[in-house]
Amino acid sequence: DTGVSQNPRHKITKRGQNVTFRCDPISEHNRLYWYRQTLGQGPEFLTYFQNEAQLEKSRLLSDRFSAERPKGSFSTLEIQRTEQGDSAMYLCASSPTGHGYTFGSGTRLTVV
Amino acid sequence: KNEVEQSPQNLTAQEGEFITINCSYSVGISALHWLQQHPGGGIVSLFMLSSGKKKHGRLIATINIQEKHSSLHITASHPRDSAVYICAVRWGGSGGGADGLTFGKGTHLIIQP
C-alpha cells in the first residue's frame, strides 16, 4: 500500500462548473477525513467518514458540497456550481483509529 | 471557540541554528500532532504526542499538558528543513471536527545556507 492517494493533483475550472475529487485511503483505515486549506492558512475540517457512514460535517460544507464513501473504501468530494472562493487545496487523510493520520498530497483547485 | 495558536508565523534562520516552534491550545486535548508541509501541499506527520517528549533524528517535540503548550525543536538545522510546520490537535471533548483535527496556521521556516 502506497499511502493515501488523491486525484487529480490539480484542477482548473470555470466558475459555475461542477468538480469531483477522489481520495483512496490506506486500505485498512476505516476513518477518512476531508480538509480544505486556503493560502497562508492551516487546513480546516470539512467532513469525516467511518467506513461508509458520514458522521460529521463542518459548517464550512455548504449545500454545494457533497461527499460520499459508498463502499467504505475510496471517497469522492463534489463541489457544484463552483465559486472563486472555493479555490483551495483539498486534503484527504485516513486513520485506523482516529489518532494516527496519513495525509494525501491534496488536490489544488483553482476556479477562474 | 477551541483554538490552536502557533508562533512564530515566519522564521528565517541560518544553517546549523537551533529552531523552536511553539503551539498553544485553548482546552484539553487527547492528542497533538506536528506536521510538515512542503511546497506542493503534501503533509507528512512528524509526531503525535499526548504527554512528555518524543525525538526522531534532529527533531524533538515536547508537550506540557498543564500549560496547554507544545514545542517542536530542530537541532543542527539544514536548508532541507525549510517547510511549513503545522501543529494540530484532537480535542478531548467534542469541539471542532469532533473526530478530526483542528490545525494552527503553520510556521513558515526558511533555513538559509
PDB file of C-alpha atoms in Angstrom:
ATOM      1  CA  ASP A   1       0.000   0.000   0.000  1.00  0.00           C
ATOM      2  CA  THR A   2       1.467   3.308  -1.076  1.00  0.00           C
ATOM      3  CA  GLY A   3      -0.384   5.634   1.261  1.00  0.00           C
ATOM      4  CA  VAL A   4      -3.287   7.995   0.676  1.00  0.00           C
ATOM      5  CA  SER A   5      -3.802   8.838  -2.976  1.00  0.00           C
ATOM      6  CA  GLN A   6      -5.683  11.869  -4.249  1.00  0.00           C
ATOM      7  CA  ASN A   7      -6.719  12.643  -7.796  1.00  0.00           C
ATOM      8  CA  PRO A   8      -6.402  14.865  -9.622  1.00  0.00           C
ATOM      9  CA  ARG A   9      -3.405  16.755  -8.207  1.00  0.00           C
ATOM     10  CA  HIS A  10      -4.513  19.966  -9.860  1.00  0.00           C
ATOM     11  CA  LYS A  11      -7.851  21.111 -11.240  1.00  0.00           C
ATOM     12  CA  ILE A  12      -8.624  24.375 -13.002  1.00  0.00           C
ATOM     13  CA  THR A  13     -12.284  25.006 -13.636  1.00  0.00           C
ATOM     14  CA  LYS A  14     -14.521  27.825 -14.710  1.00  0.00           C
ATOM     15  CA  ARG A  15     -16.858  29.396 -12.197  1.00  0.00           C
ATOM     16  CA  GLY A  16     -20.196  27.632 -12.187  1.00  0.00           C
ATOM     17  CA  GLN A  17     -18.846  24.240 -13.235  1.00  0.00           C
ATOM     18  CA  ASN A  18     -19.036  21.112 -11.089  1.00  0.00           C
ATOM     19  CA  VAL A  19     -15.881  19.330  -9.978  1.00  0.00           C
ATOM     20  CA  THR A  20     -15.254  15.988  -8.294  1.00  0.00           C
ATOM     21  CA  PHE A  21     -12.159  14.868  -6.406  1.00  0.00           C
ATOM     22  CA  ARG A  22     -11.244  11.360  -5.376  1.00  0.00           C
ATOM     23  CA  CYS A  23      -9.383  10.037  -2.351  1.00  0.00           C
ATOM     24  CA  ASP A  24      -8.123   6.484  -1.970  1.00  0.00           C
ATOM     25  CA  PRO A  25      -7.179   5.896   1.678  1.00  0.00           C
ATOM     26  CA  ILE A  26      -4.890   3.260   3.092  1.00  0.00           C
ATOM     27  CA  SER A  27      -6.911   0.096   2.660  1.00  0.00           C
ATOM     28  CA  GLU A  28      -7.170  -0.961   6.292  1.00  0.00           C
ATOM     29  CA  HIS A  29      -8.047   2.534   7.546  1.00  0.00           C
ATOM     30  CA  ASN A  30     -11.735   2.809   8.364  1.00  0.00           C
ATOM     31  CA  ARG A  31     -11.715   6.573   9.021  1.00  0.00           C
ATOM     32  CA  LEU A  32     -11.433   9.122   6.235  1.00  0.00           C
ATOM     33  CA  TYR A  33     -11.309  12.907   6.558  1.00  0.00           C
ATOM     34  CA  TRP A  34     -11.569  15.801   4.135  1.00  0.00           C
ATOM     35  CA  TYR A  35      -9.905  19.144   4.900  1.00  0.00           C
ATOM     36  CA  ARG A  36      -9.638  22.405   2.980  1.00  0.00           C
ATOM     37  CA  GLN A  37      -6.612  24.671   3.079  1.00  0.00           C
ATOM     38  CA  THR A  38      -6.527  28.194   1.690  1.00  0.00           C
ATOM     39  CA  LEU A  39      -3.341  30.105   1.041  1.00  0.00           C
ATOM     40  CA  GLY A  40      -1.446  31.000   4.190  1.00  0.00           C
ATOM     41  CA  GLN A  41      -3.846  29.169   6.469  1.00  0.00           C
ATOM     42  CA  GLY A  42      -3.842  25.828   8.205  1.00  0.00           C
ATOM     43  CA  PRO A  43      -6.208  23.128   6.962  1.00  0.00           C
ATOM     44  CA  GLU A  44      -9.843  23.258   8.126  1.00  0.00           C
ATOM     45  CA  PHE A  45     -12.001  20.242   8.808  1.00  0.00           C
ATOM     46  CA  LEU A  46     -14.768  19.595   6.270  1.00  0.00           C
ATOM     47  CA  THR A  47     -16.161  16.132   6.918  1.00  0.00           C
ATOM     48  CA  TYR A  48     -15.366  12.686   8.275  1.00  0.00           C
ATOM     49  CA  PHE A  49     -16.404   9.121   7.449  1.00  0.00           C
ATOM     50  CA  GLN A  50     -16.191   5.989   9.488  1.00  0.00           C
ATOM     51  CA  ASN A  51     -16.465   3.215   6.918  1.00  0.00           C
ATOM     52  CA  GLU A  52     -19.295   4.330   4.607  1.00  0.00           C
ATOM     53  CA  ALA A  53     -21.083   6.469   7.199  1.00  0.00           C
ATOM     54  CA  GLN A  54     -20.594  10.235   7.071  1.00  0.00           C
ATOM     55  CA  LEU A  55     -20.515  11.036  10.774  1.00  0.00           C
ATOM     56  CA  GLU A  56     -19.759  14.734  10.852  1.00  0.00           C
ATOM     57  CA  LYS A  57     -19.924  17.728   8.555  1.00  0.00           C
ATOM     58  CA  SER A  58     -18.439  21.155   9.205  1.00  0.00           C
ATOM     59  CA  ARG A  59     -20.480  24.320   8.754  1.00  0.00           C
ATOM     60  CA  LEU A  60     -17.893  25.106   6.062  1.00  0.00           C
ATOM     61  CA  LEU A  61     -19.513  22.424   3.932  1.00  0.00           C
ATOM     62  CA  SER A  62     -22.257  24.362   2.160  1.00  0.00           C
ATOM     63  CA  ASP A  63     -25.110  22.765   0.227  1.00  0.00           C
ATOM     64  CA  ARG A  64     -22.942  22.895  -2.897  1.00  0.00           C
ATOM     65  CA  PHE A  65     -20.552  20.390  -1.361  1.00  0.00           C
ATOM     66  CA  SER A  66     -21.247  16.692  -1.084  1.00  0.00           C
ATOM     67  CA  ALA A  67     -19.028  13.833  -0.053  1.00  0.00           C
ATOM     68  CA  GLU A  68     -19.528  10.109  -0.351  1.00  0.00           C
ATOM     69  CA  ARG A  69     -17.735   6.952   0.595  1.00  0.00           C
ATOM     70  CA  PRO A  70     -20.038   4.377  -0.953  1.00  0.00           C
ATOM     71  CA  LYS A  71     -18.297   1.139  -0.050  1.00  0.00           C
ATOM     72  CA  GLY A  72     -16.219   2.321   2.838  1.00  0.00           C
ATOM     73  CA  SER A  73     -13.126   2.451   0.653  1.00  0.00           C
ATOM     74  CA  PHE A  74     -12.470   5.425  -1.654  1.00  0.00           C
ATOM     75  CA  SER A  75     -14.265   8.731  -1.175  1.00  0.00           C
ATOM     76  CA  THR A  76     -15.360  11.490  -3.521  1.00  0.00           C
ATOM     77  CA  LEU A  77     -15.871  15.169  -2.792  1.00  0.00           C
ATOM     78  CA  GLU A  78     -18.061  17.056  -5.272  1.00  0.00           C
ATOM     79  CA  ILE A  79     -18.457  20.796  -5.496  1.00  0.00           C
ATOM     80  CA  GLN A  80     -21.373  22.038  -7.548  1.00  0.00           C
ATOM     81  CA  ARG A  81     -21.586  25.474  -9.169  1.00  0.00           C
ATOM     82  CA  THR A  82     -18.036  26.345  -8.154  1.00  0.00           C
ATOM     83  CA  GLU A  83     -17.237  29.857  -6.937  1.00  0.00           C
ATOM     84  CA  GLN A  84     -13.900  31.633  -6.831  1.00  0.00           C
ATOM     85  CA  GLY A  85     -13.911  31.304  -3.056  1.00  0.00           C
ATOM     86  CA  ASP A  86     -13.752  27.540  -3.468  1.00  0.00           C
ATOM     87  CA  SER A  87     -10.179  27.840  -4.745  1.00  0.00           C
ATOM     88  CA  ALA A  88      -8.080  25.956  -2.213  1.00  0.00           C
ATOM     89  CA  MET A  89      -6.117  22.797  -1.564  1.00  0.00           C
ATOM     90  CA  TYR A  90      -8.434  19.905  -0.674  1.00  0.00           C
ATOM     91  CA  LEU A  91      -6.687  17.390   1.551  1.00  0.00           C
ATOM     92  CA  CYS A  92      -7.738  13.864   2.415  1.00  0.00           C
ATOM     93  CA  ALA A  93      -6.442  11.887   5.372  1.00  0.00           C
ATOM     94  CA  SER A  94      -7.136   8.417   6.675  1.00  0.00           C
ATOM     95  CA  SER A  95      -6.689   6.796  10.040  1.00  0.00           C
ATOM     96  CA  PRO A  96      -7.221   3.374  11.555  1.00  0.00           C
ATOM     97  CA  THR A  97      -8.136   4.703  14.978  1.00  0.00           C
ATOM     98  CA  GLY A  98      -8.651   8.439  14.777  1.00  0.00           C
ATOM     99  CA  HIS A  99      -5.270   9.139  16.337  1.00  0.00           C
ATOM    100  CA  GLY A 100      -2.564   8.469  13.764  1.00  0.00           C
ATOM    101  CA  TYR A 101      -3.280  10.167  10.455  1.00  0.00           C
ATOM    102  CA  THR A 102      -1.840   9.702   6.971  1.00  0.00           C
ATOM    103  CA  PHE A 103      -2.405  12.568   4.580  1.00  0.00           C
ATOM    104  CA  GLY A 104      -2.654  12.594   0.819  1.00  0.00           C
ATOM    105  CA  SER A 105      -0.832  15.135  -1.326  1.00  0.00           C
ATOM    106  CA  GLY A 106      -4.012  17.085  -1.901  1.00  0.00           C
ATOM    107  CA  THR A 107      -5.943  18.374  -4.886  1.00  0.00           C
ATOM    108  CA  ARG A 108      -5.337  22.010  -5.697  1.00  0.00           C
ATOM    109  CA  LEU A 109      -8.478  23.612  -7.118  1.00  0.00           C
ATOM    110  CA  THR A 110      -8.373  26.893  -8.999  1.00  0.00           C
ATOM    111  CA  VAL A 111     -11.690  28.443 -10.008  1.00  0.00           C
ATOM    112  CA  VAL A 112     -11.331  31.078 -12.732  1.00  0.00           C
TER     113      VAL A 112
ATOM    114  CA  LYS B   1     -14.245  28.556  20.154  1.00  0.00           C
ATOM    115  CA  ASN B   2     -11.464  25.993  20.507  1.00  0.00           C
ATOM    116  CA  GLU B   3      -8.298  27.413  19.010  1.00  0.00           C
ATOM    117  CA  VAL B   4      -4.744  26.463  18.149  1.00  0.00           C
ATOM    118  CA  GLU B   5      -2.147  29.234  18.050  1.00  0.00           C
ATOM    119  CA  GLN B   6       1.336  28.879  16.589  1.00  0.00           C
ATOM    120  CA  SER B   7       4.341  31.141  16.818  1.00  0.00           C
ATOM    121  CA  PRO B   8       6.225  32.472  15.069  1.00  0.00           C
ATOM    122  CA  GLN B   9       4.310  32.670  11.790  1.00  0.00           C
ATOM    123  CA  ASN B  10       7.542  33.065   9.839  1.00  0.00           C
ATOM    124  CA  LEU B  11      11.080  32.151  10.801  1.00  0.00           C
ATOM    125  CA  THR B  12      14.293  32.561   8.816  1.00  0.00           C
ATOM    126  CA  ALA B  13      17.489  31.149  10.262  1.00  0.00           C
ATOM    127  CA  GLN B  14      20.985  30.181   9.216  1.00  0.00           C
ATOM    128  CA  GLU B  15      22.044  26.610   8.628  1.00  0.00           C
ATOM    129  CA  GLY B  16      23.077  24.961  11.876  1.00  0.00           C
ATOM    130  CA  GLU B  17      20.896  27.036  14.168  1.00  0.00           C
ATOM    131  CA  PHE B  18      18.639  25.515  16.817  1.00  0.00           C
ATOM    132  CA  ILE B  19      14.999  26.098  15.869  1.00  0.00           C
ATOM    133  CA  THR B  20      11.979  26.272  18.174  1.00  0.00           C
ATOM    134  CA  ILE B  21       8.369  26.487  17.030  1.00  0.00           C
ATOM    135  CA  ASN B  22       5.609  26.904  19.592  1.00  0.00           C
ATOM    136  CA  CYS B  23       1.993  25.791  19.748  1.00  0.00           C
ATOM    137  CA  SER B  24      -0.667  26.706  22.309  1.00  0.00           C
ATOM    138  CA  TYR B  25      -4.219  25.449  22.500  1.00  0.00           C
ATOM    139  CA  SER B  26      -7.276  26.539  24.392  1.00  0.00           C
ATOM    140  CA  VAL B  27      -8.807  23.461  26.046  1.00  0.00           C
ATOM    141  CA  GLY B  28      -7.996  19.858  26.837  1.00  0.00           C
ATOM    142  CA  ILE B  29      -6.827  17.594  24.062  1.00  0.00           C
ATOM    143  CA  SER B  30      -6.500  13.879  23.520  1.00  0.00           C
ATOM    144  CA  ALA B  31      -3.534  14.212  21.150  1.00  0.00           C
ATOM    145  CA  LEU B  32      -1.341  16.812  19.486  1.00  0.00           C
ATOM    146  CA  HIS B  33       0.317  16.375  16.106  1.00  0.00           C
ATOM    147  CA  TRP B  34       3.234  18.102  14.487  1.00  0.00           C
ATOM    148  CA  LEU B  35       3.076  18.019  10.709  1.00  0.00           C
ATOM    149  CA  GLN B  36       5.401  19.146   7.924  1.00  0.00           C
ATOM    150  CA  GLN B  37       4.124  20.568   4.663  1.00  0.00           C
ATOM    151  CA  HIS B  38       6.359  21.203   1.667  1.00  0.00           C
ATOM    152  CA  PRO B  39       5.510  23.388  -1.334  1.00  0.00           C
ATOM    153  CA  GLY B  40       3.052  21.438  -3.450  1.00  0.00           C
ATOM    154  CA  GLY B  41       0.868  20.613  -0.478  1.00  0.00           C
ATOM    155  CA  GLY B  42       1.719  17.120   0.749  1.00  0.00           C
ATOM    156  CA  ILE B  43       1.580  16.792   4.523  1.00  0.00           C
ATOM    157  CA  VAL B  44       3.837  14.456   6.456  1.00  0.00           C
ATOM    158  CA  SER B  45       3.107  13.510  10.035  1.00  0.00           C
ATOM    159  CA  LEU B  46       6.180  14.082  12.227  1.00  0.00           C
ATOM    160  CA  PHE B  47       4.949  13.360  15.739  1.00  0.00           C
ATOM    161  CA  MET B  48       1.844  12.514  17.688  1.00  0.00           C
ATOM    162  CA  LEU B  49       2.014  13.408  21.386  1.00  0.00           C
ATOM    163  CA  SER B  50      -0.265  13.100  24.342  1.00  0.00           C
ATOM    164  CA  SER B  51       2.395  13.682  27.004  1.00  0.00           C
ATOM    165  CA  GLY B  52       6.110  14.154  27.539  1.00  0.00           C
ATOM    166  CA  LYS B  53       8.661  14.245  24.775  1.00  0.00           C
ATOM    167  CA  LYS B  54       9.487  12.448  21.539  1.00  0.00           C
ATOM    168  CA  LYS B  55      12.634  12.511  19.430  1.00  0.00           C
ATOM    169  CA  HIS B  56      13.260  11.464  15.864  1.00  0.00           C
ATOM    170  CA  GLY B  57      16.614  12.251  14.356  1.00  0.00           C
ATOM    171  CA  ARG B  58      17.187  16.002  14.670  1.00  0.00           C
ATOM    172  CA  LEU B  59      13.567  16.683  15.590  1.00  0.00           C
ATOM    173  CA  ILE B  60      12.287  16.874  19.158  1.00  0.00           C
ATOM    174  CA  ALA B  61       8.695  17.502  20.226  1.00  0.00           C
ATOM    175  CA  THR B  62       7.590  18.281  23.758  1.00  0.00           C
ATOM    176  CA  ILE B  63       4.215  18.888  25.313  1.00  0.00           C
ATOM    177  CA  ASN B  64       3.140  20.382  28.648  1.00  0.00           C
ATOM    178  CA  ILE B  65      -0.440  19.321  29.257  1.00  0.00           C
ATOM    179  CA  GLN B  66      -0.955  21.620  32.253  1.00  0.00           C
ATOM    180  CA  GLU B  67       0.181  24.675  30.331  1.00  0.00           C
ATOM    181  CA  LYS B  68      -1.545  23.571  27.105  1.00  0.00           C
ATOM    182  CA  HIS B  69       1.638  24.138  25.153  1.00  0.00           C
ATOM    183  CA  SER B  70       3.876  22.180  22.834  1.00  0.00           C
ATOM    184  CA  SER B  71       7.175  22.933  21.137  1.00  0.00           C
ATOM    185  CA  LEU B  72       8.899  21.497  18.098  1.00  0.00           C
ATOM    186  CA  HIS B  73      12.681  21.793  18.070  1.00  0.00           C
ATOM    187  CA  ILE B  74      15.067  21.224  15.182  1.00  0.00           C
ATOM    188  CA  THR B  75      18.736  20.772  16.032  1.00  0.00           C
ATOM    189  CA  ALA B  76      21.538  21.493  13.538  1.00  0.00           C
ATOM    190  CA  SER B  77      19.031  22.901  11.052  1.00  0.00           C
ATOM    191  CA  HIS B  78      19.584  22.353   7.339  1.00  0.00           C
ATOM    192  CA  PRO B  79      18.133  24.007   4.222  1.00  0.00           C
ATOM    193  CA  ARG B  80      16.138  20.834   3.510  1.00  0.00           C
ATOM    194  CA  ASP B  81      14.238  21.511   6.758  1.00  0.00           C
ATOM    195  CA  SER B  82      12.653  24.511   5.032  1.00  0.00           C
ATOM    196  CA  ALA B  83       8.910  23.883   5.044  1.00  0.00           C
ATOM    197  CA  VAL B  84       5.713  24.860   6.813  1.00  0.00           C
ATOM    198  CA  TYR B  85       5.364  23.216  10.221  1.00  0.00           C
ATOM    199  CA  ILE B  86       1.820  22.797  11.442  1.00  0.00           C
ATOM    200  CA  CYS B  87       0.512  21.971  14.886  1.00  0.00           C
ATOM    201  CA  ALA B  88      -2.833  20.157  15.030  1.00  0.00           C
ATOM    202  CA  VAL B  89      -4.871  18.888  17.943  1.00  0.00           C
ATOM    203  CA  ARG B  90      -7.604  16.384  18.522  1.00  0.00           C
ATOM    204  CA  TRP B  91      -9.815  17.813  21.217  1.00  0.00           C
ATOM    205  CA  GLY B  92     -10.571  15.831  24.322  1.00  0.00           C
ATOM    206  CA  GLY B  93     -14.270  16.682  24.191  1.00  0.00           C
ATOM    207  CA  SER B  94     -16.374  17.299  21.104  1.00  0.00           C
ATOM    208  CA  GLY B  95     -15.075  20.638  19.890  1.00  0.00           C
ATOM    209  CA  GLY B  96     -14.026  21.343  16.311  1.00  0.00           C
ATOM    210  CA  GLY B  97     -14.474  18.421  13.949  1.00  0.00           C
ATOM    211  CA  ALA B  98     -15.013  16.061  16.839  1.00  0.00           C
ATOM    212  CA  ASP B  99     -13.070  13.217  15.385  1.00  0.00           C
ATOM    213  CA  GLY B 100     -10.940  15.320  13.089  1.00  0.00           C
ATOM    214  CA  LEU B 101      -8.076  17.681  13.751  1.00  0.00           C
ATOM    215  CA  THR B 102      -8.020  21.421  14.374  1.00  0.00           C
ATOM    216  CA  PHE B 103      -4.943  22.992  12.847  1.00  0.00           C
ATOM    217  CA  GLY B 104      -2.818  26.012  13.602  1.00  0.00           C
ATOM    218  CA  LYS B 105      -1.977  28.356  10.745  1.00  0.00           C
ATOM    219  CA  GLY B 106       1.512  26.973  10.449  1.00  0.00           C
ATOM    220  CA  THR B 107       5.043  28.320  10.814  1.00  0.00           C
ATOM    221  CA  HIS B 108       6.867  29.008   7.578  1.00  0.00           C
ATOM    222  CA  LEU B 109      10.509  28.064   8.196  1.00  0.00           C
ATOM    223  CA  ILE B 110      13.347  29.004   5.865  1.00  0.00           C
ATOM    224  CA  ILE B 111      16.856  27.762   6.588  1.00  0.00           C
ATOM    225  CA  GLN B 112      19.484  29.659   4.625  1.00  0.00           C
ATOM    226  CA  PRO B 113      22.812  28.019   3.712  1.00  0.00           C
TER     227      PRO B 113
END
